[in-house]
């Protein structure tokens, strides 16, 4: 007789205040056959608080592949597994995303038990536009990759959300100011905890503030995106400094065919494709 596969539950846990634990999360953790925890030492305190005695195993960044295969086998055998992170929602800026992918590939049902999430909590309190946002979590530690990500954020028009640890906060704020220029931002600290604070400021002012203030606690940085109108004006100026041939060539160098490149250049310049074609005629005639 074929055994029905178990279910993987992604159980959100409080990011600070234990009262943010949901009734459903407590029930699921009690009823699960196994809890996979990012750090069993941290999670045991949570389980003890809610009188949960379900067996627990570790699942973290350094064993996510090996342990992931073990958990998938157990799930296929019918074991119900609840995944928890140290704080917040599993799969958001933690190795849980890898286990979700493995389960989906194996045909295992994955469902979420929603709850606290630091990035959404910070965004809702920041005073920044919330309709459109991008979440970058922690910036990469690799210098080359970090520089690439920061350069991509320069033209980002959505509200930007970043996580940062206290010992790296000053450096990150300085890099953001240098790369993005001065922008409005909110510095959210120790969310839902006793010393929670949200400081509405700018990147420049935040740099000055933390020169004289020792960063403490976990931070979420919410930064305004670029103005679309300002970005468009900047792009139009850069396009006008190019010849039509250079403009079309730019898009061709990015892999566009001639026709698509001409169409995009016309759109950038606010002129017709025919005008682009006519401007290129002298060049075509010389070839």
CSV table of C-alpha atoms in Angstrom, one decimal:
chain,number,residue,atom,x,y,z
A,1,UNK,CA,0.0,0.0,0.0
A,2,UNK,CA,1.4,3.4,-1.0
A,3,UNK,CA,2.1,5.8,1.8
A,4,UNK,CA,0.6,9.3,1.4
A,5,UNK,CA,3.3,12.0,1.6
A,6,UNK,CA,3.4,14.3,4.5
A,7,UNK,CA,3.1,18.1,4.4
A,8,UNK,CA,5.7,20.8,4.9
A,9,UNK,CA,4.4,23.6,7.0
A,10,UNK,CA,6.3,27.0,6.9
A,11,UNK,CA,5.5,28.3,10.4
A,12,UNK,CA,6.2,32.0,11.1
A,13,UNK,CA,7.4,32.7,14.6
A,14,UNK,CA,7.7,36.1,16.5
A,15,UNK,CA,10.4,38.5,15.5
A,16,UNK,CA,10.5,39.7,19.1
A,17,UNK,CA,7.3,39.8,21.0
A,18,UNK,CA,6.1,36.3,21.8
A,19,UNK,CA,2.5,37.5,21.8
A,20,UNK,CA,2.7,37.6,18.0
A,21,UNK,CA,2.7,33.9,17.8
A,22,UNK,CA,-0.5,32.7,16.2
A,23,UNK,CA,-2.9,30.1,17.6
A,24,UNK,CA,-2.6,28.2,14.3
A,25,UNK,CA,1.2,28.1,14.5
A,26,UNK,CA,1.1,26.7,18.1
A,27,UNK,CA,-1.4,24.0,17.0
A,28,UNK,CA,0.6,23.0,13.9
A,29,UNK,CA,3.9,22.8,15.9
A,30,UNK,CA,2.2,20.6,18.5
A,31,UNK,CA,0.6,18.3,15.9
A,32,UNK,CA,3.6,18.0,13.5
A,33,UNK,CA,5.7,14.8,13.6
A,34,UNK,CA,8.9,16.8,13.4
A,35,UNK,CA,10.1,20.4,13.7
A,36,UNK,CA,13.0,21.5,11.5
A,37,UNK,CA,14.6,24.6,13.2
A,38,UNK,CA,17.3,27.0,12.0
A,39,UNK,CA,18.8,27.0,15.5
A,40,UNK,CA,17.4,24.4,18.0
A,41,UNK,CA,18.9,26.3,20.9
A,42,UNK,CA,16.8,29.4,20.1
A,43,UNK,CA,13.7,27.4,19.1
A,44,UNK,CA,13.6,25.4,22.3
A,45,UNK,CA,12.8,28.5,24.3
A,46,UNK,CA,9.9,29.2,22.0
A,47,UNK,CA,8.6,25.7,22.3
A,48,UNK,CA,9.0,25.6,26.0
A,49,UNK,CA,7.0,28.9,26.3
A,50,UNK,CA,4.1,27.4,24.4
A,51,UNK,CA,4.4,23.9,26.0
A,52,UNK,CA,5.3,22.2,22.7
A,53,UNK,CA,7.1,18.9,22.9
A,54,UNK,CA,7.4,17.9,19.3
A,55,UNK,CA,10.8,16.3,18.3
A,56,UNK,CA,13.2,18.8,16.7
A,57,UNK,CA,16.0,18.6,14.2
A,58,UNK,CA,18.4,21.3,12.9
A,59,UNK,CA,18.1,22.7,9.4
A,60,UNK,CA,20.3,25.7,8.6
A,61,UNK,CA,22.5,27.3,6.0
A,62,UNK,CA,25.4,24.9,6.4
A,63,UNK,CA,23.4,21.6,6.2
A,64,UNK,CA,20.5,22.7,4.0
A,65,UNK,CA,21.4,20.3,1.1
A,66,UNK,CA,22.2,17.2,3.1
A,67,UNK,CA,19.5,17.7,5.7
A,68,UNK,CA,17.1,18.8,3.0
A,69,UNK,CA,17.4,15.4,1.3
A,70,UNK,CA,16.8,13.7,4.7
A,71,UNK,CA,13.6,15.8,5.3
A,72,UNK,CA,12.3,15.2,1.8
A,73,UNK,CA,12.6,11.4,2.4
A,74,UNK,CA,10.8,11.6,5.7
A,75,UNK,CA,8.0,13.7,4.1
A,76,UNK,CA,7.7,11.2,1.2
A,77,UNK,CA,7.3,8.5,3.9
A,78,UNK,CA,4.4,10.4,5.4
A,79,UNK,CA,6.1,12.5,8.1
A,80,UNK,CA,4.6,15.9,8.7
A,81,UNK,CA,7.3,18.6,9.1
A,82,UNK,CA,7.0,22.1,10.4
A,83,UNK,CA,9.9,24.4,9.4
A,84,UNK,CA,10.7,27.4,11.7
A,85,UNK,CA,13.4,30.0,11.4
A,86,UNK,CA,15.1,31.9,14.3
A,87,UNK,CA,12.5,34.7,13.9
A,88,UNK,CA,9.9,35.6,11.3
A,89,UNK,CA,8.8,33.7,8.2
A,90,UNK,CA,10.8,30.7,6.9
A,91,UNK,CA,12.1,31.1,3.4
A,92,UNK,CA,12.5,34.9,3.7
A,93,UNK,CA,16.2,35.6,3.8
A,94,UNK,CA,17.0,32.1,5.2
A,95,UNK,CA,17.7,28.6,3.9
A,96,UNK,CA,14.0,27.6,4.0
A,97,UNK,CA,13.7,28.5,0.3
A,98,UNK,CA,15.9,25.6,-0.6
A,99,UNK,CA,13.8,23.1,1.2
A,100,UNK,CA,10.6,24.5,-0.4
A,101,UNK,CA,12.2,24.0,-3.9
A,102,UNK,CA,13.2,20.5,-3.1
A,103,UNK,CA,9.7,19.6,-1.8
A,104,UNK,CA,8.1,21.1,-4.9
A,105,UNK,CA,10.4,19.1,-7.1
A,106,UNK,CA,9.4,15.9,-5.2
A,107,UNK,CA,5.7,16.6,-5.4
A,108,UNK,CA,5.3,17.3,-1.7
A,109,UNK,CA,2.6,19.7,-0.5
A,110,UNK,CA,4.0,22.9,1.0
A,111,UNK,CA,1.8,25.3,2.9
A,112,UNK,CA,2.4,28.5,4.9
A,113,UNK,CA,1.3,29.4,8.4
A,114,UNK,CA,1.7,33.1,8.1
A,115,UNK,CA,2.8,35.5,10.8
A,116,UNK,CA,5.5,38.0,11.6
A,117,UNK,CA,7.9,39.2,8.9
A,118,UNK,CA,10.4,42.0,9.7
A,119,UNK,CA,10.5,43.5,6.2
A,120,UNK,CA,6.7,44.0,6.0
A,121,UNK,CA,6.5,45.2,9.6
A,122,UNK,CA,9.2,47.8,8.9
A,123,UNK,CA,7.6,48.9,5.6
A,124,UNK,CA,4.2,49.4,7.2
A,125,UNK,CA,5.7,51.7,9.9
A,126,UNK,CA,8.2,53.5,7.8
A,127,UNK,CA,6.0,56.2,6.2
A,128,UNK,CA,7.5,55.3,2.8
A,129,UNK,CA,5.4,54.4,-0.2
A,130,UNK,CA,4.1,50.8,0.2
A,131,UNK,CA,2.5,50.0,-3.1
A,132,UNK,CA,5.7,49.1,-4.8
A,133,UNK,CA,8.8,47.9,-3.0
A,134,UNK,CA,11.9,45.7,-3.4
A,135,UNK,CA,13.4,43.5,-0.7
A,136,UNK,CA,17.2,43.0,-0.8
A,137,UNK,CA,17.6,41.4,2.7
A,138,UNK,CA,21.3,41.6,3.7
A,139,UNK,CA,23.6,43.0,1.1
A,140,UNK,CA,26.2,40.5,-0.2
A,141,UNK,CA,29.5,40.3,1.7
A,142,UNK,CA,31.4,39.6,-1.5
A,143,UNK,CA,32.8,43.0,-2.6
A,144,UNK,CA,32.2,42.5,-6.3
A,145,UNK,CA,28.6,41.2,-5.9
A,146,UNK,CA,27.9,43.9,-3.3
A,147,UNK,CA,29.0,46.6,-5.7
A,148,UNK,CA,26.8,45.2,-8.4
A,149,UNK,CA,23.7,45.1,-6.2
A,150,UNK,CA,24.3,48.7,-5.0
A,151,UNK,CA,24.7,49.9,-8.6
A,152,UNK,CA,21.4,48.2,-9.5
A,153,UNK,CA,19.7,50.0,-6.7
A,154,UNK,CA,20.7,53.4,-8.0
A,155,UNK,CA,17.9,53.4,-10.6
A,156,UNK,CA,15.4,51.6,-8.4
A,157,UNK,CA,12.1,53.5,-8.3
A,158,UNK,CA,10.5,51.2,-5.7
A,159,UNK,CA,10.9,51.6,-2.0
A,160,UNK,CA,14.0,49.6,-0.9
A,161,UNK,CA,14.1,47.4,2.2
A,162,UNK,CA,17.4,46.1,3.6
A,163,UNK,CA,18.4,44.2,6.7
A,164,UNK,CA,21.5,45.0,8.6
A,165,UNK,CA,23.4,43.8,11.7
A,166,UNK,CA,24.6,46.5,14.2
A,167,UNK,CA,28.3,45.9,13.7
A,168,UNK,CA,28.0,46.6,9.9
A,169,UNK,CA,25.4,49.4,10.1
A,170,UNK,CA,27.8,52.4,9.8
A,171,UNK,CA,29.7,50.9,6.8
A,172,UNK,CA,26.4,50.1,5.0
A,173,UNK,CA,24.9,53.5,5.6
A,174,UNK,CA,28.1,55.1,4.3
A,175,UNK,CA,28.1,52.9,1.2
A,176,UNK,CA,24.4,53.6,0.5
A,177,UNK,CA,24.9,57.4,0.8
A,178,UNK,CA,27.9,57.3,-1.6
A,179,UNK,CA,26.1,55.1,-4.1
A,180,UNK,CA,22.5,56.3,-4.0
A,181,UNK,CA,23.0,59.8,-2.9
A,182,UNK,CA,21.0,61.4,0.0
A,183,UNK,CA,17.5,60.0,0.2
A,184,UNK,CA,14.7,59.9,2.7
A,185,UNK,CA,14.7,56.8,4.8
A,186,UNK,CA,13.5,55.2,8.0
A,187,UNK,CA,15.8,53.3,10.3
A,188,UNK,CA,13.7,50.6,12.1
A,189,UNK,CA,15.3,49.0,15.1
A,190,UNK,CA,14.4,46.0,17.4
A,191,UNK,CA,10.9,45.7,15.9
A,192,UNK,CA,8.2,44.4,18.2
A,193,UNK,CA,10.7,44.4,21.1
A,194,UNK,CA,10.9,46.5,24.2
A,195,UNK,CA,13.3,49.1,22.7
A,196,UNK,CA,11.6,49.3,19.3
A,197,UNK,CA,12.3,52.5,17.4
A,198,UNK,CA,11.6,54.0,14.0
A,199,UNK,CA,13.7,57.0,13.0
A,200,UNK,CA,12.5,59.0,10.0
A,201,UNK,CA,15.6,60.6,8.6
A,202,UNK,CA,17.8,60.7,5.5
A,203,UNK,CA,20.9,58.7,4.6
A,204,UNK,CA,23.2,61.6,5.3
A,205,UNK,CA,21.6,62.4,8.7
A,206,UNK,CA,21.6,58.7,9.6
A,207,UNK,CA,25.4,58.5,8.9
A,208,UNK,CA,26.0,61.5,11.2
A,209,UNK,CA,23.7,60.2,13.9
A,210,UNK,CA,25.5,56.8,14.1
A,211,UNK,CA,28.9,58.4,14.2
A,212,UNK,CA,28.0,59.4,17.8
A,213,UNK,CA,25.6,56.6,18.6
A,214,UNK,CA,26.7,53.0,19.0
A,215,UNK,CA,24.4,50.8,16.8
A,216,UNK,CA,22.6,48.2,18.9
A,217,UNK,CA,20.0,45.6,18.0
A,218,UNK,CA,18.8,44.4,14.6
A,219,UNK,CA,18.0,46.9,11.9
A,220,UNK,CA,15.7,47.2,8.9
A,221,UNK,CA,16.4,50.1,6.5
A,222,UNK,CA,13.6,51.4,4.4
A,223,UNK,CA,14.8,53.8,1.7
A,224,UNK,CA,12.8,55.8,-0.8
A,225,UNK,CA,13.2,54.9,-4.5
A,226,UNK,CA,14.2,57.2,-7.3
A,227,UNK,CA,11.6,59.6,-8.7
A,228,UNK,CA,10.4,58.2,-12.1
A,229,UNK,CA,10.2,61.7,-13.5
A,230,UNK,CA,13.8,62.5,-12.4
A,231,UNK,CA,15.1,59.2,-13.7
A,232,UNK,CA,13.3,59.7,-17.1
A,233,UNK,CA,14.8,63.2,-17.4
A,234,UNK,CA,18.2,61.9,-16.6
A,235,UNK,CA,17.9,59.1,-19.2
A,236,UNK,CA,16.7,61.5,-21.9
A,237,UNK,CA,19.6,63.8,-21.3
A,238,UNK,CA,22.1,60.9,-21.6
A,239,UNK,CA,20.3,59.7,-24.8
A,240,UNK,CA,20.5,63.2,-26.3
A,241,UNK,CA,24.2,63.2,-25.9
A,242,UNK,CA,24.5,60.2,-28.2
A,243,UNK,CA,24.1,60.1,-31.9
A,244,UNK,CA,21.2,58.0,-33.2
A,245,UNK,CA,23.7,55.4,-34.4
A,246,UNK,CA,25.3,55.2,-31.0
A,247,UNK,CA,21.9,54.9,-29.4
A,248,UNK,CA,20.8,52.1,-31.6
A,249,UNK,CA,24.2,50.4,-31.3
A,250,UNK,CA,23.9,50.5,-27.5
A,251,UNK,CA,20.8,48.3,-27.6
A,252,UNK,CA,22.3,46.0,-30.3
A,253,UNK,CA,25.3,45.5,-28.0
A,254,UNK,CA,22.8,44.2,-25.3
A,255,UNK,CA,21.5,41.5,-27.7
A,256,UNK,CA,18.6,43.3,-29.5
A,257,UNK,CA,18.2,42.8,-33.2
A,258,UNK,CA,18.4,45.9,-35.4
A,259,UNK,CA,14.6,46.4,-35.7
A,260,UNK,CA,14.0,46.1,-31.9
A,261,UNK,CA,17.0,48.4,-31.2
A,262,UNK,CA,15.6,51.1,-33.5
A,263,UNK,CA,12.1,50.8,-32.0
A,264,UNK,CA,13.5,51.2,-28.4
A,265,UNK,CA,15.7,54.2,-29.4
A,266,UNK,CA,12.7,55.9,-31.0
A,267,UNK,CA,10.7,55.4,-27.8
A,268,UNK,CA,13.6,56.8,-25.7
A,269,UNK,CA,13.9,59.9,-27.8
A,270,UNK,CA,10.2,60.4,-28.2
A,271,UNK,CA,10.3,60.3,-32.0
A,272,UNK,CA,9.1,57.9,-34.7
A,273,UNK,CA,10.9,54.8,-35.9
A,274,UNK,CA,10.9,56.4,-39.3
A,275,UNK,CA,12.9,59.3,-38.0
A,276,UNK,CA,15.4,56.9,-36.5
A,277,UNK,CA,15.7,55.1,-39.9
A,278,UNK,CA,16.2,58.3,-41.8
A,279,UNK,CA,18.9,59.4,-39.4
A,280,UNK,CA,20.7,56.1,-40.0
A,281,UNK,CA,20.5,56.3,-43.8
A,282,UNK,CA,23.7,58.3,-44.3
A,283,UNK,CA,25.6,55.7,-42.2
A,284,UNK,CA,24.0,52.8,-44.1
A,285,UNK,CA,25.0,54.4,-47.3
A,286,UNK,CA,28.6,54.6,-46.3
A,287,UNK,CA,28.8,50.9,-45.6
